[in-house]
GROMACS .gro file of C-alpha atoms in nm:
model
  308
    1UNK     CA    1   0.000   0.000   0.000
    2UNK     CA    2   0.093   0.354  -0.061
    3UNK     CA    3   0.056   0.706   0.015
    4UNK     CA    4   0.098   0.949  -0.256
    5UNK     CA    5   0.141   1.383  -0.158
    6UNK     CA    6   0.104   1.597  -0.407
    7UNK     CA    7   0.154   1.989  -0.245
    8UNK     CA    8   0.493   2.170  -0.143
    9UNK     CA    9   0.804   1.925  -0.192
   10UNK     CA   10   1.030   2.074   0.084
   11UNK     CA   11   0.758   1.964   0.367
   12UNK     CA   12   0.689   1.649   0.157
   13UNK     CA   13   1.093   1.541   0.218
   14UNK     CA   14   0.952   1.613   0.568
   15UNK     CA   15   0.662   1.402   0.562
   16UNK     CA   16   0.872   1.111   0.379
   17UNK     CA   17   1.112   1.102   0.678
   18UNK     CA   18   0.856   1.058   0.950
   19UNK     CA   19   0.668   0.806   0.715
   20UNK     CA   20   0.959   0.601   0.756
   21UNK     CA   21   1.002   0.586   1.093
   22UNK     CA   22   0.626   0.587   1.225
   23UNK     CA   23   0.465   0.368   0.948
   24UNK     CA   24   0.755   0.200   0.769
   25UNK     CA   25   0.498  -0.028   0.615
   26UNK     CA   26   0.370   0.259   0.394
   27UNK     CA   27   0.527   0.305   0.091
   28UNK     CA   28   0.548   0.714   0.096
   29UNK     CA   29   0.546   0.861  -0.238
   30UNK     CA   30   0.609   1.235  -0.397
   31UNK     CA   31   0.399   1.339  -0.731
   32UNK     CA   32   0.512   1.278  -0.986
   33UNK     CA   33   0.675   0.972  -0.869
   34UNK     CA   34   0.446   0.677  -0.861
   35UNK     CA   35   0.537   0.305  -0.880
   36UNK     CA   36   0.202   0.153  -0.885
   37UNK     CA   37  -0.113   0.381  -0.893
   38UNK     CA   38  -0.326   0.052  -0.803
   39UNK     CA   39  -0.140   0.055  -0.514
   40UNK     CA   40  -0.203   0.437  -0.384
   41UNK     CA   41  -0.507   0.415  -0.101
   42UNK     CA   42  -0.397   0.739   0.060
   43UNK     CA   43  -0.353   1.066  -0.128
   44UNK     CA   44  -0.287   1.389   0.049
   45UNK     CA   45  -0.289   1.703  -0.173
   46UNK     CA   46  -0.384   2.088  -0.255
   47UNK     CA   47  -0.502   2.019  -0.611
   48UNK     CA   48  -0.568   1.652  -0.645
   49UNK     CA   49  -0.448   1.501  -1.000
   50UNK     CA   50  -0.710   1.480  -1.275
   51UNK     CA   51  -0.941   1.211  -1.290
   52UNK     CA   52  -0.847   1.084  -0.948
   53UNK     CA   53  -1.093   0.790  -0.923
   54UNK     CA   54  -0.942   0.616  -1.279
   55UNK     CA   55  -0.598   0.697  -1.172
   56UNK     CA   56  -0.596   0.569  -0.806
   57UNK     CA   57  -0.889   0.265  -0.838
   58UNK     CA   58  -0.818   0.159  -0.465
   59UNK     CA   59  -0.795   0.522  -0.318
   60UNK     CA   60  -0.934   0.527   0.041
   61UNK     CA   61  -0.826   0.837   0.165
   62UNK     CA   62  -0.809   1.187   0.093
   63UNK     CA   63  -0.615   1.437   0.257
   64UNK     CA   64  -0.600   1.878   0.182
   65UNK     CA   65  -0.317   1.992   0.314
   66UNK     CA   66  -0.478   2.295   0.353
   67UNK     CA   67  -0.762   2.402   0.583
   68UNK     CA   68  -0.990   2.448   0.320
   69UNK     CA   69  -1.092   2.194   0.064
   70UNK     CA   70  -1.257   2.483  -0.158
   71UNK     CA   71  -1.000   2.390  -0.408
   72UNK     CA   72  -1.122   2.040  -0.441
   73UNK     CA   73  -1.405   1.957  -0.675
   74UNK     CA   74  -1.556   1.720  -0.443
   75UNK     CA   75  -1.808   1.560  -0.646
   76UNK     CA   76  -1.542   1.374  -0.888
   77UNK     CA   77  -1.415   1.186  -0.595
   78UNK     CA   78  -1.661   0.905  -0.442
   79UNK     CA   79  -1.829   0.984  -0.156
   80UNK     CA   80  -1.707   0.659  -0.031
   81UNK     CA   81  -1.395   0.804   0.014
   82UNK     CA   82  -1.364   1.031   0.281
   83UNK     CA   83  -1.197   1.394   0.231
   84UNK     CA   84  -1.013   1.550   0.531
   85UNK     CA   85  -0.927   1.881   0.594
   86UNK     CA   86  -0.601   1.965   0.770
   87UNK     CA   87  -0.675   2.106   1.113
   88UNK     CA   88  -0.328   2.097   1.324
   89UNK     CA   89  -0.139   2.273   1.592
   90UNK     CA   90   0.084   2.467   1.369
   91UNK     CA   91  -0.133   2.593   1.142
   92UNK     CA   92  -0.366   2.702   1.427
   93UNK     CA   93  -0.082   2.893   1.586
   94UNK     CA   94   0.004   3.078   1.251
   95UNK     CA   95  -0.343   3.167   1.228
   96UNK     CA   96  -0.377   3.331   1.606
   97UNK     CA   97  -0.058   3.487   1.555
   98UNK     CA   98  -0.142   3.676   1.250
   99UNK     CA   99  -0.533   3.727   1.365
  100UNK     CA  100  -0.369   3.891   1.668
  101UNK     CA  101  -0.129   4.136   1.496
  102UNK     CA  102  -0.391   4.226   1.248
  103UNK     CA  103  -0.631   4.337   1.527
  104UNK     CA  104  -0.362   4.487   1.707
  105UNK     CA  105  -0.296   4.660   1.434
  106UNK     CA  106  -0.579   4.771   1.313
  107UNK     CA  107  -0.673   4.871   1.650
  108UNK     CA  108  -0.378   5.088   1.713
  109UNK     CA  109  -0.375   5.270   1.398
  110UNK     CA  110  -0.073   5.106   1.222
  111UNK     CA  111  -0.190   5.177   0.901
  112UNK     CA  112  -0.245   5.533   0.977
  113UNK     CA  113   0.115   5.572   1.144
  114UNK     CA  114   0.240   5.443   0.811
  115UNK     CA  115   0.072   5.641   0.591
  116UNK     CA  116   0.253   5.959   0.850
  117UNK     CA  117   0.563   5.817   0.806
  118UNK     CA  118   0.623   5.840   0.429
  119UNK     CA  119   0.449   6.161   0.463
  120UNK     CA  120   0.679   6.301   0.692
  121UNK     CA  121   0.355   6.357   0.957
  122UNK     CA  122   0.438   6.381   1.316
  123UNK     CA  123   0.040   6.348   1.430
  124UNK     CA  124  -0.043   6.133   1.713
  125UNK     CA  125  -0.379   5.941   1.736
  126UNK     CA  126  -0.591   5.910   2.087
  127UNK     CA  127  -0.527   5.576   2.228
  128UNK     CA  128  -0.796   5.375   2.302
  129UNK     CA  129  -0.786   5.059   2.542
  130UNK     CA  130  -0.867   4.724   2.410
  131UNK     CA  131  -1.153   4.689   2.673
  132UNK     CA  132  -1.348   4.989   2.451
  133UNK     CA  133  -1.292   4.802   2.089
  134UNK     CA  134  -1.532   4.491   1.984
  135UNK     CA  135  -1.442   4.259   1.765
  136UNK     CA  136  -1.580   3.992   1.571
  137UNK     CA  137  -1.518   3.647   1.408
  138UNK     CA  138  -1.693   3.530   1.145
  139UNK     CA  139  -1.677   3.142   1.156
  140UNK     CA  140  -1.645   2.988   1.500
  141UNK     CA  141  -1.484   2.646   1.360
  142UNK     CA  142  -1.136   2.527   1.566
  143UNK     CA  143  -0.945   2.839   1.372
  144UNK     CA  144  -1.237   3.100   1.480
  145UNK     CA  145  -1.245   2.991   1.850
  146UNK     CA  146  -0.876   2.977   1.890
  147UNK     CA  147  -0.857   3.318   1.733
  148UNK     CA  148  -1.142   3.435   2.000
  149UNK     CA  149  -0.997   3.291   2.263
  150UNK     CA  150  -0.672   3.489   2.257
  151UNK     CA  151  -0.797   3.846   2.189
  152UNK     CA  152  -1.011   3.773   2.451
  153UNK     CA  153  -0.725   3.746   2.668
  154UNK     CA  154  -0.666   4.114   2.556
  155UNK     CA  155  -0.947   4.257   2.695
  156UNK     CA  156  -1.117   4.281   2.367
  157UNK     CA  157  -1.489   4.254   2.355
  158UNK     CA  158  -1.514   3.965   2.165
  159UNK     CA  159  -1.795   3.799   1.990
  160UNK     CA  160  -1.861   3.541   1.728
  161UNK     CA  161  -2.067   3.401   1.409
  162UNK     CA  162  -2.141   3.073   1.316
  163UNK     CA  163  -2.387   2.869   1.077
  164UNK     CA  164  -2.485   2.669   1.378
  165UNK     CA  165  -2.450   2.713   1.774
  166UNK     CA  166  -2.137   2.767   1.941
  167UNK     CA  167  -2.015   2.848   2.266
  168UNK     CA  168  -1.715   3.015   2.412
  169UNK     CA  169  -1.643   3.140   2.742
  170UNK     CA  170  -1.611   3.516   2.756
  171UNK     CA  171  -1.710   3.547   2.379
  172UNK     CA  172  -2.095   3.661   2.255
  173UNK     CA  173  -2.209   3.398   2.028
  174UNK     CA  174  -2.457   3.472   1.748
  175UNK     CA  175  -2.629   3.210   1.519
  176UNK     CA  176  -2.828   3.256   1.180
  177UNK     CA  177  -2.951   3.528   0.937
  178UNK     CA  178  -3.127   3.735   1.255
  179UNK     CA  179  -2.849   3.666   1.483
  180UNK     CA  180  -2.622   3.784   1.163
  181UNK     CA  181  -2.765   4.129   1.159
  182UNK     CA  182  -2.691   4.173   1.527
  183UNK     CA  183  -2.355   4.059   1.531
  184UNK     CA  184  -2.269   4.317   1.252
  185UNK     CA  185  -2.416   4.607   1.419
  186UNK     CA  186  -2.161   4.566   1.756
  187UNK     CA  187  -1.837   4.438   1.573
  188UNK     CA  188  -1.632   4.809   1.512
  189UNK     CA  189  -1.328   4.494   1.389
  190UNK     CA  190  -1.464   4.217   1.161
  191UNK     CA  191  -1.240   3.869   1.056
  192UNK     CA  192  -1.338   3.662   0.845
  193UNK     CA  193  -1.268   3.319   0.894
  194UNK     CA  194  -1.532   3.134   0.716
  195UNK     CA  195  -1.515   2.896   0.466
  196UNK     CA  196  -1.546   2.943   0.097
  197UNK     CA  197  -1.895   2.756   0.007
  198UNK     CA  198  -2.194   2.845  -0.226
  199UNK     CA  199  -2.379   3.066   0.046
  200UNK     CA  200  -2.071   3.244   0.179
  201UNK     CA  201  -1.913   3.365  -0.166
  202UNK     CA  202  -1.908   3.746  -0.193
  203UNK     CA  203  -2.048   3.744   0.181
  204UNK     CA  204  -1.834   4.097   0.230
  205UNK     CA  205  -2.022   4.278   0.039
  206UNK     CA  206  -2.203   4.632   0.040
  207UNK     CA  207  -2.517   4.449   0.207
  208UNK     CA  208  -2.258   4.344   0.476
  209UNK     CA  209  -2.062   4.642   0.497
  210UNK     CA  210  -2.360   4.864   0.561
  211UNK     CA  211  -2.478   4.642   0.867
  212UNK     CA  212  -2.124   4.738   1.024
  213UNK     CA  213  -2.054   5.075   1.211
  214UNK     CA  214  -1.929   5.349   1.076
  215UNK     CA  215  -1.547   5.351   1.079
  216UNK     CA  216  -1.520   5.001   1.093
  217UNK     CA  217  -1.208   4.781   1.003
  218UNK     CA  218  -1.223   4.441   0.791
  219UNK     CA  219  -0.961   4.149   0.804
  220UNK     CA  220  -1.046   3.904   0.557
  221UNK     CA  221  -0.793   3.592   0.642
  222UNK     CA  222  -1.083   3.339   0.481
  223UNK     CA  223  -1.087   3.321   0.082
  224UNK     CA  224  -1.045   3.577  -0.168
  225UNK     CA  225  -1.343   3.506  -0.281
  226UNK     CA  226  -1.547   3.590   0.004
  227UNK     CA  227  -1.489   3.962  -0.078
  228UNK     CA  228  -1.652   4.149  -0.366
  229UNK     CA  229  -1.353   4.366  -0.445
  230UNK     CA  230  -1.554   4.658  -0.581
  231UNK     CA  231  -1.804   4.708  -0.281
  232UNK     CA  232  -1.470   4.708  -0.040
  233UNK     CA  233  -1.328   4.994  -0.239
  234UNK     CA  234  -1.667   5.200  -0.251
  235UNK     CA  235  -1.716   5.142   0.120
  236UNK     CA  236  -1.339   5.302   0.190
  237UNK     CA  237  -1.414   5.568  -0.053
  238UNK     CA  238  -1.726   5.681   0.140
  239UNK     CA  239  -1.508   5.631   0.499
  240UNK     CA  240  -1.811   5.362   0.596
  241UNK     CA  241  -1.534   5.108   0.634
  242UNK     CA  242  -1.121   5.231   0.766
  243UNK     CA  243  -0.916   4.974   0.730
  244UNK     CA  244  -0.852   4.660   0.555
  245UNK     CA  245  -0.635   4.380   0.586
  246UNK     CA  246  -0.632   4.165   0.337
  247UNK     CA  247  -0.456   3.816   0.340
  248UNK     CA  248  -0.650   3.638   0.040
  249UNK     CA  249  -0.739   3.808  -0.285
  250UNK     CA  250  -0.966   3.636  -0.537
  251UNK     CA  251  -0.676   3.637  -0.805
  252UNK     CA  252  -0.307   3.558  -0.634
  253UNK     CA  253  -0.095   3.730  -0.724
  254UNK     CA  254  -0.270   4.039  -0.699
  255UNK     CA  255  -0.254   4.160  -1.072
  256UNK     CA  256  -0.019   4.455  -1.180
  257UNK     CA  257  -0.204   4.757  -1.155
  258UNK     CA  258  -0.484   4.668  -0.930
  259UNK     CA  259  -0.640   4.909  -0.693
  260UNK     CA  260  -0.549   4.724  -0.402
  261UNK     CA  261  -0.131   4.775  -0.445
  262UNK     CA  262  -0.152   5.141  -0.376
  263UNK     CA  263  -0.418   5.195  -0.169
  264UNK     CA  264  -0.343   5.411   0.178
  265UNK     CA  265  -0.647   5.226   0.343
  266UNK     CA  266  -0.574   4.874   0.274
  267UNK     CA  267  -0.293   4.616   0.385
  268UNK     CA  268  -0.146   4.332   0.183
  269UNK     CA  269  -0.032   4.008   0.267
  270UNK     CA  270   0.022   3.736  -0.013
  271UNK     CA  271  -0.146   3.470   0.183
  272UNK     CA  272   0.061   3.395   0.414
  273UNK     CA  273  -0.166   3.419   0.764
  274UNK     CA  274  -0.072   3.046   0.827
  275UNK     CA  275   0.076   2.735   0.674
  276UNK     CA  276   0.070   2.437   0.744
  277UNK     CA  277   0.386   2.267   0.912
  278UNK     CA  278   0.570   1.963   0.805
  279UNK     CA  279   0.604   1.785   1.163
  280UNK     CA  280   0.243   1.891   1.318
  281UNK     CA  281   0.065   1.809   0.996
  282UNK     CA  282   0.264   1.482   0.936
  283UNK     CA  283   0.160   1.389   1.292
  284UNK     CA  284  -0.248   1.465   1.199
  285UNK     CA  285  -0.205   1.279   0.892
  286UNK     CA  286  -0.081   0.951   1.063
  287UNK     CA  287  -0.327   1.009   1.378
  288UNK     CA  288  -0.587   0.969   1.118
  289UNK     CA  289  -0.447   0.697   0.915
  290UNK     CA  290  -0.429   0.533   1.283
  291UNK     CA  291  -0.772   0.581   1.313
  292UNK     CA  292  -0.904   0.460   0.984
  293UNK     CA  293  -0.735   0.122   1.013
  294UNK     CA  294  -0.870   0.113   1.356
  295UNK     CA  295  -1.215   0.188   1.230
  296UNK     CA  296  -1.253   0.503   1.403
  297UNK     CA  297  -1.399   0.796   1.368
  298UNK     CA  298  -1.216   1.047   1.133
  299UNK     CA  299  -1.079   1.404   1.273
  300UNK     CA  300  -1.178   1.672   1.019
  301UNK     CA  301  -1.343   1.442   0.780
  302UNK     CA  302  -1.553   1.666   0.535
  303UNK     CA  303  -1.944   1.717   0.521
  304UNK     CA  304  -2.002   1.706   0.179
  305UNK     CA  305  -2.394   1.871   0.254
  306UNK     CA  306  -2.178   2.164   0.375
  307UNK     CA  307  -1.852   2.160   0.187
  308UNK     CA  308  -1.600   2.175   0.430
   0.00000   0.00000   0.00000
């Protein structure tokens, strides 16, 4: 039996080394190098190869080495075969370390200081405490609470949005279209952490945007695609919205000459919030293989009703 990865070859040198000392009886392989594709059960990739079901006939598994799997077209592999997202300690600790120094940022006018700076302004800007700023996640999955759960720790006021019910200590949870609408209206920092599906593409939107308060900040660290680009730049332009932050564009790389280079209001990033690490990762893949020969339940396994 083999496993076959198909994503970053640096971490997948990575992966093959722990391979061969924690499951020596799996034959680890690196695209494009494949001895036997009857033999491949276990496939871990960002874009999966084409026709994945005639290629690999015996496929079991599928892993995303990413935490979304908005890149997959999930209905050419067999819903027999499970799809797992990767959820692991690494990647959650990229993503509350750059959630936290966007908000901090955007909370203490970084992007404003900046702006002074190659302006040669000397202008200071009232500080306010952390305890008078609320913030708000959109998505309350294991990246969303995790990113809650520290600013929290700040003093922030913290709350959260979800599809369906969550709870978090310390954090105001809201739930549904209704519960949407209320969320908005006390969030003065929004982050998006949702996942890319049919109902949440082009969620940040004017519609959106006009349910937050005036002078509010956006951090988009979800998909590109989650933002329609034109309503962001209209809502700077009229001064509903400050700031933005934007890890994820809908094209990458941003093309030359788009509005978003030069803009004084927004940040870039080239999507680079969090990756996922070789040793962590390698570790959830082979928890999971453990699992499936064990016939237990799957961590992160996929709902395909939902899409991730």
């Amino acid at each position: 039996m083999s496993f076959l990865y198909k994503s970053e070859p640096v971490r997948g040198a990575r992966w093959a080394e722990l391979f061969a000392e924690r499951a020596p009886d799996i034959d680890f392989h690196i695209w494009p190098h494949i001895v036997d594709p009857s033999q491949v059960l276990y496939l871990a990739a960002w874009q999966p190869p084409e026709d994945i079901v005639q290629t690999f006939p015996n496929l079991e598994l599928v892993f995303s080495v990413g935490a979304g799997v908005d890149q997959f077209d999930l209905s050419r592999i067999p819903e027999h075969i499970p799809v797992i997202r990767m959820i692991e300690s690494g990647l959650v600790a990229g993503m509350v370390e750059y959630a936290t120094l966007a908000v901090l940022a955007a909370h203490r006018d970084w992007l404003t200081y900046a702006n002074q700076q190659r302006s040669e302004i000397w202008q200071p800007m009232p500080v306010r405490t952390a305890d008078t700023r609320r913030v708000g996640v959109l998505g309350m999955g294991v990246l969303g609470q995790a990113v809650l759960e520290k600013l929290r720790d700040f003093g922030f006021q913290c709350a959260g949005w979800n599809r369906s019910e969550r709870s978090l200590p310390g954090v105001e949870c809201f739930t549904g279209e209704h519960g949407l609408a209320d969320f908005l209206a006390r969030t003065d920092i929004l982050i998006c952490l949702l996942p890319l599906t049919d109902e949440t593409r082009g969620i940040l939107s004017q519609k959106l945007f006009r349910q937050l308060p005036q002078g509010a900040m956006l951090i988009n660290l979800g998909r590109g695609d989650h933002l329609v680009e034109d309503d962001l730049l209209d809502a700077l332009e009229r001064h509903h919205l400050s700031t933005a932050i934007l890890d994820v564009c809908s094209i990458e790389p941003l093309p030359d000459g788009h509005p978003f280079w030069h803009h004084s209001r927004i940040m870039l990033t080239p999507h680079i919030a969090s990756m996922t690490q070789a040793d962590t990762s390698a570790e959830a893949v082979l928890d999971n293989l453990r699992r499936h020969r064990e016939g237990l339940p799957l961590v992160e396994m996929v709902d395909r009703t939902r899409g991730y």
